[in-house]
Amino acid sequence: MFKHLLPRMRERSAAANRPVSLSDMMEEFWREPFGNLSPLFRDAGYPAVDVSEADGVVTVKAELPGLDPKDVTISVENDALILRGEKRFEDEQKKDDYHRIERAYGSFSRVVPLPGKVKEAEAKARFEKGVLTVTLPRDAAEAVRNIPIEGA
């Protein structure tokens, strides 16, 4: 019955640059279910990381609760820090029947872009209270150089 109306509704949605009908909203949802969420949630990965820089040192902090340092490998490739590891499900209580399991388990890999070249040989990592802290000194040869502007 409404089949002949759908093309006209879509034309109005395209002209308005937003969904006009419920059918357009549903189609948009099925095309990209989480497209309307903020980029903070859409681009989130595991583990959650903070990247900062001070005094020529890049610091990356990653939350890895429940893991040991032996469960994680760290490497630097193509101006990116790569964190890999596995969080294992250790069912110590074999007799327990779980009603809900919300914690994530399994392998993970996270590529964290670095703000420039770093000295991989001088990188250091520390694991404390479930937080992995990696410090990477910037490569002085790749430092930002200001270019003076000549006036007329």
Coordinates of C-alpha atoms in Angstrom, one line a residue:
M1 CA 0.0 0.0 0.0
F2 CA 2.7 2.5 1.0
K3 CA 5.3 1.0 -1.4
H4 CA 4.8 3.8 -4.0
L5 CA 5.3 6.5 -1.3
L6 CA 8.7 5.3 -0.2
P7 CA 10.7 6.8 -3.1
R8 CA 9.0 10.2 -2.6
M9 CA 9.7 10.1 1.2
R10 CA 13.4 9.3 0.5
E11 CA 13.6 12.2 -1.9
R12 CA 12.3 14.5 0.8
S13 CA 14.8 13.1 3.2
A14 CA 17.7 13.7 0.8
A15 CA 16.5 17.2 0.1
A16 CA 16.2 18.0 3.8
N17 CA 19.6 16.3 4.5
R18 CA 18.0 14.4 7.4
P19 CA 15.6 11.5 7.8
V20 CA 12.0 12.7 7.3
S21 CA 10.1 9.4 7.9
L22 CA 10.3 6.6 10.3
S23 CA 11.2 4.2 7.5
D24 CA 14.2 6.4 6.7
M25 CA 15.3 6.4 10.3
M26 CA 15.0 2.6 10.5
E27 CA 17.0 2.2 7.2
E28 CA 19.7 4.5 8.5
F29 CA 19.9 2.6 11.8
W30 CA 20.3 -0.8 10.0
R31 CA 22.9 0.7 7.7
E32 CA 25.0 2.0 10.6
P33 CA 23.6 1.0 14.0
F34 CA 25.9 3.1 16.1
G35 CA 26.5 6.0 13.7
N36 CA 24.6 8.5 15.8
L37 CA 26.7 7.8 18.9
S38 CA 29.4 10.2 19.7
P39 CA 32.9 9.4 18.3
L40 CA 34.1 8.7 21.9
F41 CA 32.0 5.5 22.0
R42 CA 32.1 4.6 18.3
D43 CA 35.9 4.7 18.1
A44 CA 36.6 3.2 21.6
G45 CA 38.9 0.2 21.6
Y46 CA 40.3 -2.2 24.2
P47 CA 42.3 -1.5 26.1
A48 CA 41.4 2.2 26.9
V49 CA 44.4 4.4 26.5
D50 CA 45.6 7.9 27.4
V51 CA 48.4 9.4 25.2
S52 CA 50.3 12.4 26.5
E53 CA 53.6 14.2 25.8
A54 CA 55.8 16.3 28.1
D55 CA 59.5 17.3 27.8
G56 CA 60.1 15.3 24.7
V57 CA 58.7 12.0 26.1
V58 CA 55.5 10.4 24.9
T59 CA 53.6 8.5 27.6
V60 CA 50.9 5.9 26.8
K61 CA 48.8 4.6 29.7
A62 CA 46.6 1.5 29.1
E63 CA 44.0 0.0 31.5
L64 CA 44.5 -3.7 31.7
P65 CA 42.7 -4.9 34.8
G66 CA 43.1 -8.5 35.7
L67 CA 46.2 -9.1 33.5
D68 CA 49.8 -9.8 34.4
P69 CA 52.7 -8.4 32.5
K70 CA 53.4 -11.8 31.0
D71 CA 50.0 -11.7 29.3
V72 CA 50.9 -8.5 27.2
T73 CA 53.4 -7.8 24.4
I74 CA 54.4 -4.3 23.3
S75 CA 56.0 -3.3 20.0
V76 CA 56.5 -0.1 18.0
E77 CA 55.9 -0.3 14.2
N78 CA 55.4 2.5 11.7
D79 CA 55.0 5.3 14.3
A80 CA 52.4 3.3 16.3
L81 CA 52.5 1.5 19.6
I82 CA 51.0 -2.0 19.3
L83 CA 49.6 -3.7 22.4
R84 CA 48.6 -7.4 22.1
G85 CA 47.6 -9.9 24.7
E86 CA 45.0 -12.2 26.0
K87 CA 42.7 -12.1 29.0
R88 CA 41.9 -15.7 30.0
F89 CA 38.8 -16.9 31.7
E90 CA 40.0 -18.7 34.8
D91 CA 37.0 -20.6 36.3
E92 CA 38.4 -21.6 39.7
Q93 CA 35.0 -22.4 41.0
K94 CA 33.9 -25.2 38.7
K95 CA 30.8 -25.8 40.7
D96 CA 29.5 -22.2 40.3
D97 CA 26.7 -21.6 37.8
Y98 CA 27.0 -18.1 36.4
H99 CA 23.9 -16.0 35.9
R100 CA 25.7 -13.3 34.0
I101 CA 29.2 -12.8 32.5
E102 CA 29.9 -9.2 31.4
R103 CA 33.6 -9.0 31.7
A104 CA 35.4 -9.5 28.3
Y105 CA 37.8 -12.4 27.7
G106 CA 40.0 -13.4 24.8
S107 CA 42.7 -12.0 22.6
F108 CA 43.1 -8.3 22.0
S109 CA 45.2 -6.0 19.8
R110 CA 45.3 -2.2 19.9
V111 CA 47.2 0.1 17.6
V112 CA 47.9 3.5 19.2
P113 CA 49.2 6.1 16.7
L114 CA 52.1 8.0 18.1
P115 CA 52.5 11.8 17.6
G116 CA 55.8 11.3 15.8
K117 CA 59.0 9.4 15.6
V118 CA 60.3 7.9 18.9
K119 CA 63.4 6.1 20.0
E120 CA 62.2 2.5 20.4
A121 CA 65.5 1.4 21.9
E122 CA 65.0 3.8 24.9
A123 CA 61.3 2.8 25.5
K124 CA 60.3 1.7 29.0
A125 CA 57.2 -0.1 30.3
R126 CA 55.9 -0.4 33.8
F127 CA 52.8 -2.4 35.0
E128 CA 51.2 -1.3 38.2
K129 CA 47.7 -1.8 39.7
G130 CA 46.3 -2.9 36.3
V131 CA 47.7 0.1 34.4
L132 CA 50.4 -0.3 31.8
T133 CA 52.6 2.8 31.4
V134 CA 54.9 3.0 28.4
T135 CA 57.3 5.9 28.0
L136 CA 58.8 6.6 24.6
P137 CA 61.4 9.4 24.2
R138 CA 60.8 11.5 21.0
D139 CA 63.5 11.4 18.3
A140 CA 65.2 14.8 18.4
A141 CA 66.0 14.5 14.7
E142 CA 62.3 14.5 14.0
A143 CA 61.5 17.5 16.2
V144 CA 59.2 20.2 14.9
R145 CA 61.1 23.1 13.4
N146 CA 59.4 26.5 13.2
I147 CA 59.8 28.3 9.9
P148 CA 60.2 32.1 10.2
I149 CA 57.9 34.2 8.0
E150 CA 59.4 37.0 6.1
G151 CA 57.5 40.3 5.9
A152 CA 57.2 42.6 3.0

